[in-house]
Coordinates of C-alpha atoms in Angstrom, one line a residue:
P252 CA -30.7 -49.6 -46.3
T253 CA -26.8 -50.8 -44.9
G254 CA -24.1 -51.3 -46.8
R255 CA -21.1 -49.5 -46.9
T256 CA -22.6 -46.0 -48.8
M257 CA -24.7 -46.1 -45.9
V258 CA -22.0 -45.8 -43.3
P259 CA -21.2 -41.6 -43.6
V260 CA -24.7 -41.0 -43.7
Y261 CA -26.1 -42.3 -40.7
A262 CA -22.3 -40.6 -39.4
E263 CA -23.9 -37.2 -40.0
L264 CA -27.4 -38.1 -38.9
V265 CA -26.7 -39.1 -35.9
R266 CA -23.8 -36.0 -35.7
R267 CA -26.6 -33.7 -36.0
H268 CA -28.7 -35.9 -33.8
R269 CA -26.8 -35.2 -30.9
E270 CA -26.1 -31.7 -32.1
G271 CA -30.4 -31.3 -31.4
S272 CA -30.6 -30.2 -35.1
L273 CA -32.3 -33.5 -36.0
D274 CA -34.7 -34.7 -33.9
L275 CA -36.5 -38.5 -35.4
S276 CA -38.0 -39.6 -32.7
S277 CA -41.6 -39.5 -34.2
T278 CA -40.3 -41.3 -37.6
Y279 CA -41.7 -44.7 -38.4
G280 CA -39.7 -46.8 -41.3
F281 CA -38.9 -50.6 -42.6
N282 CA -35.6 -51.1 -43.9
L283 CA -35.3 -52.5 -47.2
D284 CA -34.6 -55.7 -46.8
E285 CA -32.5 -58.9 -44.3
L286 CA -30.7 -61.6 -44.6
L287 CA -32.2 -64.9 -44.1
L288 CA -29.4 -65.3 -40.6
P289 CA -30.0 -66.5 -37.3
E290 CA -31.2 -63.7 -35.3
G291 CA -28.1 -61.5 -33.6
H292 CA -25.9 -62.7 -36.0
P293 CA -23.3 -59.8 -36.4
S294 CA -23.8 -60.1 -40.2
S295 CA -27.2 -59.1 -40.2
F296 CA -28.8 -56.0 -41.1
R297 CA -30.4 -55.9 -37.7
R298 CA -27.2 -55.4 -36.2
F299 CA -26.0 -52.9 -38.6
M300 CA -29.0 -50.7 -37.7
E301 CA -28.3 -51.3 -34.1
D302 CA -24.5 -50.0 -33.9
H303 CA -25.1 -47.1 -36.6
A304 CA -28.5 -45.9 -35.9
F305 CA -30.4 -47.6 -32.7
D306 CA -27.3 -47.6 -30.5
H307 CA -27.1 -43.9 -31.0
G308 CA -30.7 -42.4 -30.2
L309 CA -31.0 -41.7 -33.8
L310 CA -34.5 -44.0 -34.7
P311 CA -36.3 -45.9 -32.4
R312 CA -37.1 -49.0 -31.8
N313 CA -40.8 -49.7 -31.5
H314 CA -41.2 -47.6 -34.6
W315 CA -38.9 -50.0 -36.8
D316 CA -39.9 -53.2 -38.8
I317 CA -37.2 -54.9 -39.9
P318 CA -37.8 -58.8 -41.8
R319 CA -37.5 -62.0 -39.6
S320 CA -35.7 -64.9 -40.4
T321 CA -38.4 -67.2 -39.9
S322 CA -38.6 -70.7 -41.0
D323 CA -41.5 -69.8 -43.1
P324 CA -40.2 -66.7 -44.8
E325 CA -43.2 -67.0 -47.1
A326 CA -45.0 -66.4 -44.8
E327 CA -42.8 -63.1 -43.4
C328 CA -42.9 -61.7 -46.5
R329 CA -46.9 -61.4 -46.7
R330 CA -46.3 -59.9 -43.2
Y331 CA -44.2 -56.9 -43.9
D332 CA -46.2 -56.5 -46.9
A333 CA -49.5 -56.1 -44.9
A334 CA -47.2 -53.6 -42.5
L335 CA -46.3 -51.6 -45.1
E336 CA -50.0 -51.8 -46.0
R337 CA -51.4 -51.0 -42.6
A338 CA -48.6 -47.5 -42.1
G339 CA -50.0 -46.3 -45.6
G340 CA -46.7 -47.5 -47.4
L341 CA -44.0 -45.2 -48.0
D342 CA -43.5 -41.3 -47.8
L343 CA -39.7 -41.4 -48.1
A344 CA -37.7 -44.8 -50.0
I345 CA -33.8 -44.2 -49.6
L346 CA -31.9 -46.8 -51.6
G347 CA -28.3 -47.5 -52.4
L348 CA -26.8 -49.2 -55.9
G349 CA -25.9 -52.0 -56.7
S350 CA -23.2 -52.6 -59.0
D351 CA -25.0 -54.9 -61.1
G352 CA -27.9 -52.3 -61.1
H353 CA -30.0 -54.0 -57.9
V354 CA -31.9 -51.7 -55.5
A355 CA -32.8 -53.2 -52.2
Y356 CA -32.5 -57.2 -53.4
N357 CA -34.1 -56.6 -56.5
L358 CA -31.6 -58.1 -59.0
P359 CA -31.8 -58.1 -63.0
G360 CA -33.9 -60.3 -64.5
P361 CA -38.0 -60.7 -63.9
P362 CA -39.2 -58.4 -61.2
H363 CA -40.7 -59.0 -58.2
A364 CA -43.7 -56.4 -57.2
L365 CA -44.0 -57.1 -53.4
T366 CA -42.1 -58.2 -50.6
H367 CA -40.0 -61.4 -51.7
V368 CA -37.2 -64.6 -50.7
V369 CA -34.4 -64.0 -53.2
E370 CA -31.5 -65.9 -53.3
V371 CA -28.1 -63.6 -53.2
P372 CA -26.0 -64.6 -55.8
E373 CA -21.5 -65.0 -55.6
S374 CA -21.3 -61.6 -57.3
V375 CA -23.1 -59.5 -54.9
A376 CA -21.7 -58.0 -51.9
R377 CA -22.0 -60.5 -48.9
P378 CA -20.2 -61.1 -45.2
D379 CA -17.1 -62.1 -45.7
D380 CA -17.5 -64.2 -41.8
L381 CA -20.3 -66.0 -43.2
E382 CA -21.1 -69.3 -42.3
E383 CA -21.1 -72.7 -44.4
A384 CA -23.8 -73.1 -43.4
W385 CA -25.6 -69.5 -44.5
L386 CA -25.0 -71.0 -48.0
P387 CA -26.8 -70.4 -50.3
L388 CA -27.3 -67.1 -49.0
R389 CA -30.7 -66.5 -48.8
A390 CA -32.3 -62.4 -47.7
I391 CA -36.2 -60.8 -47.5
T392 CA -36.2 -58.0 -50.0
M393 CA -39.3 -55.1 -50.8
G394 CA -40.3 -55.5 -54.1
I395 CA -40.0 -53.0 -57.0
E396 CA -43.6 -52.0 -56.7
T397 CA -43.6 -51.0 -53.0
L398 CA -40.1 -49.2 -53.7
R399 CA -42.0 -47.3 -56.6
S400 CA -45.3 -46.4 -55.1
A401 CA -43.1 -44.4 -52.7
S402 CA -44.3 -40.5 -52.2
H403 CA -40.3 -39.5 -52.8
V404 CA -37.4 -41.5 -53.7
L405 CA -33.6 -41.0 -53.1
L406 CA -30.8 -43.0 -54.7
L407 CA -27.3 -42.8 -53.1
A408 CA -24.1 -43.7 -55.5
T409 CA -20.8 -43.7 -54.6
G410 CA -17.4 -45.1 -55.6
A411 CA -16.4 -46.8 -59.4
S412 CA -17.7 -49.4 -59.0
K413 CA -21.0 -47.9 -59.3
A414 CA -19.9 -46.3 -62.3
Q415 CA -21.6 -48.3 -64.8
A416 CA -24.7 -49.2 -62.6
V417 CA -25.1 -45.5 -62.4
W418 CA -24.4 -45.0 -66.1
A419 CA -27.5 -47.5 -66.9
F420 CA -29.9 -46.0 -64.3
L421 CA -29.5 -42.3 -66.2
K422 CA -28.3 -43.1 -69.7
G423 CA -29.4 -46.9 -70.5
P424 CA -32.5 -48.4 -71.7
V425 CA -35.2 -48.8 -69.1
T426 CA -35.1 -52.9 -68.7
P427 CA -35.1 -55.4 -65.6
E428 CA -31.8 -56.5 -66.3
W429 CA -30.6 -52.8 -64.5
P430 CA -33.3 -52.9 -61.5
C431 CA -32.1 -49.6 -60.6
S432 CA -33.4 -48.3 -64.2
L433 CA -37.1 -49.3 -63.6
L434 CA -37.3 -46.2 -61.4
R435 CA -36.1 -43.6 -63.5
E436 CA -39.4 -41.9 -64.2
H437 CA -40.5 -41.7 -60.6
P438 CA -41.9 -38.5 -60.2
N439 CA -40.3 -37.5 -57.1
L440 CA -36.6 -38.8 -57.8
D441 CA -33.2 -37.4 -56.6
V442 CA -30.0 -38.7 -56.9
V443 CA -27.1 -38.2 -54.7
L444 CA -23.2 -39.5 -56.4
D445 CA -19.9 -38.6 -55.8
G446 CA -17.2 -38.3 -58.7
E447 CA -16.3 -41.2 -59.3
A448 CA -20.0 -43.1 -59.2
T449 CA -20.5 -40.5 -62.8
A450 CA -16.8 -41.4 -64.0
L451 CA -19.0 -42.4 -67.5
L452 CA -21.4 -40.0 -67.8
A453 CA -18.7 -38.2 -69.4
D454 CA -17.0 -40.9 -71.9
P455 CA -17.8 -40.0 -75.2
L456 CA -18.5 -44.4 -75.3
F457 CA -21.5 -43.6 -73.1
S458 CA -22.6 -40.5 -73.6
H459 CA -25.3 -41.0 -76.8

């Protein structure tokens, strides 16, 4: 994943890589999603990965796949699913959590099983410097069944803005209106939260 939650995670992994306690040179990986922006755009998730992982030698570029912004994004979705299948699926899916409960760009509403194109609503965090020409913003994202089929899921959430989504994930009904809840019953799930993200778990109004 990319985004603010992951910045300190990658920084810690880079630190361990530099001190010699972590070697990911044999890792093969896939980004969860990518914005449909021109190649090299400073707000692309590929650029995020360059800045926080690849440029530091943490992850091998030649072992890493990221959705491509092409003139035929539906065909790119099919290519991505085929690449995931050839790789044998995901051993580990690391996920952030949106304030509306989205994981990757699986947004509230009817779920998509596989990789698909989504229009990113204004309510979801978007680059501040996005040119008008690229609105409405679209993205390619892995589907919910791809994430559910991972052998191990690690979900991370930090900050008060994620508290309601954390409650919905851990305590609320399983519903596609909170996409994160569709992962709750995964047999090998770890959740990492900070204190602010857990605020509603101790609130009697939300503790049923």
